Structure formats: structure tokens, C-alpha cells
Backbone as numpy.savetxt, mean C-alpha at the origin, in Angstrom:
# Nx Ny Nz CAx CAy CAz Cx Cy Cz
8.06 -10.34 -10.10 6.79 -9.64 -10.06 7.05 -8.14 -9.90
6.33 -7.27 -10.81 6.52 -5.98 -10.87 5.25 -5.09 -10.47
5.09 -3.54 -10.14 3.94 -3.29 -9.89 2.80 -3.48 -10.63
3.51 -3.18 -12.22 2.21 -3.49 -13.13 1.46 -4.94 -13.38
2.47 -6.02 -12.55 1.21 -7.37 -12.50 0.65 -7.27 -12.01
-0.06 -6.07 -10.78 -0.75 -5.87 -9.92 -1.52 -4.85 -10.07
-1.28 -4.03 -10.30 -1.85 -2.50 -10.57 -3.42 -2.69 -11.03
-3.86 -1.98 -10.34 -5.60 -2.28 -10.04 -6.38 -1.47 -9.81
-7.14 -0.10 -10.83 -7.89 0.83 -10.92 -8.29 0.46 -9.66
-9.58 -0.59 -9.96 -10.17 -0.54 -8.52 -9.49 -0.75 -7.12
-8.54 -0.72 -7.18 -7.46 -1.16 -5.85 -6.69 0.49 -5.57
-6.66 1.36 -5.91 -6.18 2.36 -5.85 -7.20 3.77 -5.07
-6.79 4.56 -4.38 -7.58 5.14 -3.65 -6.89 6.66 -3.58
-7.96 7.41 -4.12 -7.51 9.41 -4.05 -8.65 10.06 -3.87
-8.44 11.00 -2.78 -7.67 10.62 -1.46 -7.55 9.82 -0.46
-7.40 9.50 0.50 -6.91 8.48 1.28 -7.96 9.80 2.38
-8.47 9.18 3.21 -9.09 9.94 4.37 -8.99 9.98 5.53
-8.13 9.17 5.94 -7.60 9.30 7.18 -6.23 9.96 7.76
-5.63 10.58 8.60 -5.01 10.89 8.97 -3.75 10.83 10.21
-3.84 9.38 10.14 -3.06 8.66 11.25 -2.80 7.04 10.58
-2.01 6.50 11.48 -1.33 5.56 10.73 -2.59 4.32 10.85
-3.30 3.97 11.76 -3.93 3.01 11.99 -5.26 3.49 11.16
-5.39 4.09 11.38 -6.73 4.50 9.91 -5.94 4.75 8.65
-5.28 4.89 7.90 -4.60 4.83 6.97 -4.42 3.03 6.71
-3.98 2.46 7.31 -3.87 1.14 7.24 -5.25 0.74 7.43
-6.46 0.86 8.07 -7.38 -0.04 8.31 -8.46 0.73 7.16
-8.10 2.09 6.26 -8.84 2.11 5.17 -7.95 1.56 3.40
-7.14 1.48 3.94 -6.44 0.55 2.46 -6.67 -0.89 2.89
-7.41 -1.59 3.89 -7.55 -2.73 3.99 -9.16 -2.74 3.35
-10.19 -1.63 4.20 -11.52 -1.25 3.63 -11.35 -2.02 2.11
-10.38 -1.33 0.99 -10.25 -1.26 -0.18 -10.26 -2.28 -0.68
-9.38 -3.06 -0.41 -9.35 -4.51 -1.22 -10.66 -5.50 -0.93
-10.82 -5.29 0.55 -11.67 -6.21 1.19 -13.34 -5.87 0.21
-13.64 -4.68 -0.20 -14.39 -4.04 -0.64 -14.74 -4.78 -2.36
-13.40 -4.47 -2.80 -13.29 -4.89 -4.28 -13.28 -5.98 -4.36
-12.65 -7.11 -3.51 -12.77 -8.33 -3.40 -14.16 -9.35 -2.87
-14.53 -8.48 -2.15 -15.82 -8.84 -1.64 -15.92 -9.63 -0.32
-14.97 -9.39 0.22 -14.29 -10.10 1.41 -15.45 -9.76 2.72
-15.71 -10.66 3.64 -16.32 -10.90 4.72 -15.83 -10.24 5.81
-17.04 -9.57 6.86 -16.17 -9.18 7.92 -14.98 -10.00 8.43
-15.03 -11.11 8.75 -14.15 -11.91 9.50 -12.69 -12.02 8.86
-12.83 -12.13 7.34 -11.55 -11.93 6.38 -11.33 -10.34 6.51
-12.02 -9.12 6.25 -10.93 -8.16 6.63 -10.70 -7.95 8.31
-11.12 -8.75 9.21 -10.27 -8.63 10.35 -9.44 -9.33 10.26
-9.10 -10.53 9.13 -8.12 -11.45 9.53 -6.53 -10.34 8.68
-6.95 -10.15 7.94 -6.50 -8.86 6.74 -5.62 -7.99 7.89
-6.79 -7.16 8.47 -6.25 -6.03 9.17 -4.97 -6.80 10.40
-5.56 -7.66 11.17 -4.87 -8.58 12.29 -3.41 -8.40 11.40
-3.31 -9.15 10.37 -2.17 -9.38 9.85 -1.13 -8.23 9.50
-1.85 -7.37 8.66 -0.85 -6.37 8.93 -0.77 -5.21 10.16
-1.32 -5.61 11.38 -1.07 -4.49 11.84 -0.13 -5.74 13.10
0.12 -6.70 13.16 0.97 -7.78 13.64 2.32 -7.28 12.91
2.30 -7.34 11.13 3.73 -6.77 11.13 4.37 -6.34 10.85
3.28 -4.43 11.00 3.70 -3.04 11.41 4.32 -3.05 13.30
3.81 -4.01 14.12 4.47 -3.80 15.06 5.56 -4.55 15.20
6.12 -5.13 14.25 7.59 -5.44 14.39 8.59 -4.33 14.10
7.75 -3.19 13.24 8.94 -2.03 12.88 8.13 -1.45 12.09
8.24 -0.27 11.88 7.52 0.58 10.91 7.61 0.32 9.32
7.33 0.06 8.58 7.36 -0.08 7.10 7.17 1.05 6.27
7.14 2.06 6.62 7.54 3.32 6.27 9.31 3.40 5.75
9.19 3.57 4.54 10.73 3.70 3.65 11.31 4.55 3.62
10.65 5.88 3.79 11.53 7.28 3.75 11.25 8.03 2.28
11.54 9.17 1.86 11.02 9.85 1.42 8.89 9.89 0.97
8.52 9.72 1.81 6.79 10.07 2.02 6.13 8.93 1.77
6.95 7.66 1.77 6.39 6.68 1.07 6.36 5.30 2.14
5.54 4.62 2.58 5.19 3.58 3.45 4.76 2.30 2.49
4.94 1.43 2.97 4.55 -0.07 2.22 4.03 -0.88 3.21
2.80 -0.98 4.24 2.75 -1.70 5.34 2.30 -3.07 4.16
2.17 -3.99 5.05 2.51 -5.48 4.38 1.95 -6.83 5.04
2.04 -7.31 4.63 1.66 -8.84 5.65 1.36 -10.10 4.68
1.38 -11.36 4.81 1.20 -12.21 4.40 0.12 -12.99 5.48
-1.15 -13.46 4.51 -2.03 -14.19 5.30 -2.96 -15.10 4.00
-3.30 -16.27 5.03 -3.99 -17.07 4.27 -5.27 -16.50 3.55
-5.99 -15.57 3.92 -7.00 -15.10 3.33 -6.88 -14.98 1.50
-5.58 -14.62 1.47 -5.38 -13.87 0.04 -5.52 -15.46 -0.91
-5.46 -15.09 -1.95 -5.34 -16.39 -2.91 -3.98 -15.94 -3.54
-3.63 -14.77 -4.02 -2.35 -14.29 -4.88 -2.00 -13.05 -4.32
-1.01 -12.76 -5.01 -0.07 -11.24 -4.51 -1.61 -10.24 -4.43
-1.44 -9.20 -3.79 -2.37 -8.17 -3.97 -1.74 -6.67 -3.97
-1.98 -5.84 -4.53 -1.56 -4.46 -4.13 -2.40 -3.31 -4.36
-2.47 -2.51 -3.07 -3.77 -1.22 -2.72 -2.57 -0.15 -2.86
-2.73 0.78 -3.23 -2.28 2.48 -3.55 -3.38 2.86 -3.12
-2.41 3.75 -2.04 -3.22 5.12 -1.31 -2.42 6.12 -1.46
-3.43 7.11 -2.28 -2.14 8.37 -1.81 -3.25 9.54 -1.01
-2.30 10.16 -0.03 -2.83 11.01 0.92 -2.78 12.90 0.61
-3.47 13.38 0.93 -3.47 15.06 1.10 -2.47 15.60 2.04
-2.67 14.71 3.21 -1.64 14.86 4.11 -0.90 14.33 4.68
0.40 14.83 4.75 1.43 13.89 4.97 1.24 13.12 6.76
1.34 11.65 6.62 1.20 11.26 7.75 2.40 10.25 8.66
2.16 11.01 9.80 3.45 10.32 10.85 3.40 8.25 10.39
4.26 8.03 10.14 4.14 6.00 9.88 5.27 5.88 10.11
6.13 7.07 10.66 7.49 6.41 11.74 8.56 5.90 11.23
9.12 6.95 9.88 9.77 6.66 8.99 11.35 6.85 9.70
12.09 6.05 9.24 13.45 6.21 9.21 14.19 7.18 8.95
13.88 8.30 7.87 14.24 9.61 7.81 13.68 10.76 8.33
12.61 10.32 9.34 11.57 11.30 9.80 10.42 11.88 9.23
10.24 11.89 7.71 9.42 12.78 7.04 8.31 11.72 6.67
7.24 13.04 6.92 5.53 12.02 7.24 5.39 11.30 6.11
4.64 10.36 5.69 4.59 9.27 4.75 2.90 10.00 3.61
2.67 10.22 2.64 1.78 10.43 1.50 1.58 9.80 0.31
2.84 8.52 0.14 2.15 7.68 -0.63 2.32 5.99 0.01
1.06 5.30 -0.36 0.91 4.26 0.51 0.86 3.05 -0.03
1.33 1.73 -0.06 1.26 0.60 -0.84 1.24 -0.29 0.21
-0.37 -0.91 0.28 -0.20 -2.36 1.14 0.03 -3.54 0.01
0.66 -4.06 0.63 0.61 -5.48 -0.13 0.59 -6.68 0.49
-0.20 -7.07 -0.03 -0.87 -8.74 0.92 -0.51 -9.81 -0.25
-0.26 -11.17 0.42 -0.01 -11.92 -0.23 -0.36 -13.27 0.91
-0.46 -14.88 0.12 -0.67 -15.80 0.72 0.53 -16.26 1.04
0.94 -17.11 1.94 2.33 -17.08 2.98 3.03 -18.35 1.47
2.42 -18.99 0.73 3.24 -19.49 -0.33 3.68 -18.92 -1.24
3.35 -17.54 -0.98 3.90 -16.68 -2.35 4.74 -15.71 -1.78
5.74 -16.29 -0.87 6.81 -15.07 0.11 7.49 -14.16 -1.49
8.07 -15.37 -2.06 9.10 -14.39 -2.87 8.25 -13.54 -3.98
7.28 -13.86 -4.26 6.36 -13.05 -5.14 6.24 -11.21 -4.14
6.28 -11.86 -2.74 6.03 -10.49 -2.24 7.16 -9.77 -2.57
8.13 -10.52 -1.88 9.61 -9.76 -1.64 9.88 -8.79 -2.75
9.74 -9.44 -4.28 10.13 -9.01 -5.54 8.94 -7.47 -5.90
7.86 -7.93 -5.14 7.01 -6.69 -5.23 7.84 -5.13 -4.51
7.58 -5.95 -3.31 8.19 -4.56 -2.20 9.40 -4.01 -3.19
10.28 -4.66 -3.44 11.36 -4.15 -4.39 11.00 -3.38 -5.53
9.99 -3.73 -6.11 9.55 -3.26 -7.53 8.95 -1.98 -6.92
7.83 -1.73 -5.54 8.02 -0.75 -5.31 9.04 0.19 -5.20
9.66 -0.13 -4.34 11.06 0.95 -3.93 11.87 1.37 -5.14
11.84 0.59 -6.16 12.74 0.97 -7.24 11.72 1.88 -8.12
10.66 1.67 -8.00 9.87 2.32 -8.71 9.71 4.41 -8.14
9.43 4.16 -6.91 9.30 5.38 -6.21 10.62 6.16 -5.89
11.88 5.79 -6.60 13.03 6.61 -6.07 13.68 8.10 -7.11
12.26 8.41 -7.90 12.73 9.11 -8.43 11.09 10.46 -7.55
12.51 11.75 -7.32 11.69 12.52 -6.26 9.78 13.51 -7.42
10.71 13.35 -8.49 9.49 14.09 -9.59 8.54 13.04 -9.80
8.89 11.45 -9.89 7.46 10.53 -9.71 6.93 10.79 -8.61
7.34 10.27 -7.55 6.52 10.53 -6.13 5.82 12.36 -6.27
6.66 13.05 -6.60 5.83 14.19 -6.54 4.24 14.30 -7.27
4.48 13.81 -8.72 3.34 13.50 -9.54 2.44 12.73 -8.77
2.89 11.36 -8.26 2.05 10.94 -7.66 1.21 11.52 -5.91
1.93 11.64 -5.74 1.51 12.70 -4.14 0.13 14.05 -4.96
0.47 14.40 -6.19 -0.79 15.51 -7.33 -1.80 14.63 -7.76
-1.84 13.26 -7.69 -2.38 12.18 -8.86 -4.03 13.04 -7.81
-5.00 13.22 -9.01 -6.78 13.61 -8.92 -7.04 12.18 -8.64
-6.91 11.11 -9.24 -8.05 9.87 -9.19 -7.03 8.79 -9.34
-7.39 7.54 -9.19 -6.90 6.45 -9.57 -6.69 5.91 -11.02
-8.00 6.72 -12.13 -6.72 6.30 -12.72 -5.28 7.34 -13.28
-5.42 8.32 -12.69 -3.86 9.11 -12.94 -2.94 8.53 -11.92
-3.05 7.72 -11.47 -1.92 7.00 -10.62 -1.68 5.71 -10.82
-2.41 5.16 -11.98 -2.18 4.03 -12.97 -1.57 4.45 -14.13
-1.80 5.59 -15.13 -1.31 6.02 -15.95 0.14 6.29 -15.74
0.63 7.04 -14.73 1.99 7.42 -14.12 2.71 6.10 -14.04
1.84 4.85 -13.58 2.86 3.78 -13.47 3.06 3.36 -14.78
2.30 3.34 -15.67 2.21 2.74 -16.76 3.15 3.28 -17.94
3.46 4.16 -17.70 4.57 5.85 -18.43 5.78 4.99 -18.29
């Protein structure tokens, strides 16, 4: 599974409006829950989940880029939200430097390796410093679909 089996105008968000890690995470949850049409009780089960396991360790990758994550029954299939931010935000990265582009990805706990292969497809995707830059400039969602799609 690669980003583009996922990649989702409506799942994508510019700018991102919050400025801390727990609003950053609890408005890329807003997003899906939104597009999906999800119930209060499903995006608390949503949020519960990944913020259970952001406190095992930060999911922040290093160069500006975070992937918080979680697997929960709510989902039916892989999912993936893009946030990119104005400002760079503390998510407690391994190299120190604040995090500005954002990828949650949710998935149902039978589709572990579907995730795994995602998170990867991220990271391989974001290791070039002139994409992330483009994307950290992206105006709207869809210039941050187009960029993946290039």
C-alpha cells in the first residue's frame, strides 16, 4: 500500500490551525471523522486511539514531518489525513526540529501490515528536502495531491 491508494482531496487540510501537538492531532481527527461522517462517540474512540499511541513515543520522524497513528476498530480500511501547518510545531521529534507536515493514519487492527507498508510509503515519500519544502508552500489540498501525484 502506497500513499496514492489513499490520497483523499477531502482528507487533506491547508492550513492546519492549531498550534500544539494535541490540537494538531485532535483537528486531523475533526477531518476524517467529518468526511466520513463519523459520530461523536467514534471520533472519541478515533482520538482515544491515537493519542494512547502518541504516548508510547512521539511519532514525529524528523525533518518537519510527524505521522501520529493508531489502529482501531472504528475504521473499516487503511485511512490517511494530510495536514500541513504555517507553523512549525513542537511533536517531540528525534532531531529536534518542529514538525509542519502531518500524516495520521488510522487503520482497523486486521489491516496491521496495510498500515506498516503505508507509514513506509510515507517516509520514503517525504525524504526528499525540495518535496517537503513544496509541500510545507502547498495553498490548498488539492496542490498537495497534485505534488503526490508528480
Amino acid at each position: 500500500m502506497n500513499i496514492l491508494d489513499v490520497l483523499d482531496k477531502n482528507l487533506v487540510k491547508v492550513p492546519l490551525l492549531h498550534t500544539d501537538k494535541k490540537g494538531i492531532i485532535t483537528e486531523l481527527v475533526e477531518v476524517v471523522a467529518k468526511a466520513k461522517g463519523y459520530s461523536t462517540q467514534q471520533f472519541d474512540d478515533i482520538l482515544e486511539a491515537v493519542f494512547d499511541r502518541e504516548s508510547l513515543g512521539s511519532t514525529a520522524i524528523g525533518n518537519g514531518i510527524a505521522i501520529p497513528h493508531a489502529k482501531t476498530e472504528v475504521m473499516d480500511h487503511v485511512c490517511l489525513v494530510v495536514g500541513i501547518s504555517r507553523f512549525p510545531v513542537d511533536f517531540d521529534s528525534p532531531d529536534g526540529q518542529k514538525s509542519r507536515i502531518f500524516f495520521l493514519v488510522l487503520a482497523p487492527p486486521q489491516e496491521a501490515s496495510a498500515h506498516v507498508e503505508l507509514l513506509a510509503s510515507i517516509a520514503r515519500s517525504c525524504t526528499s528536502q525540495v518535496f517537503r519544502r513544496m509541500l510545507e508552500q502547498s495553498r490548498d489540498s488539492e496542490e498537495v495531491v497534485r505534488l503526490f501525484m508528480e
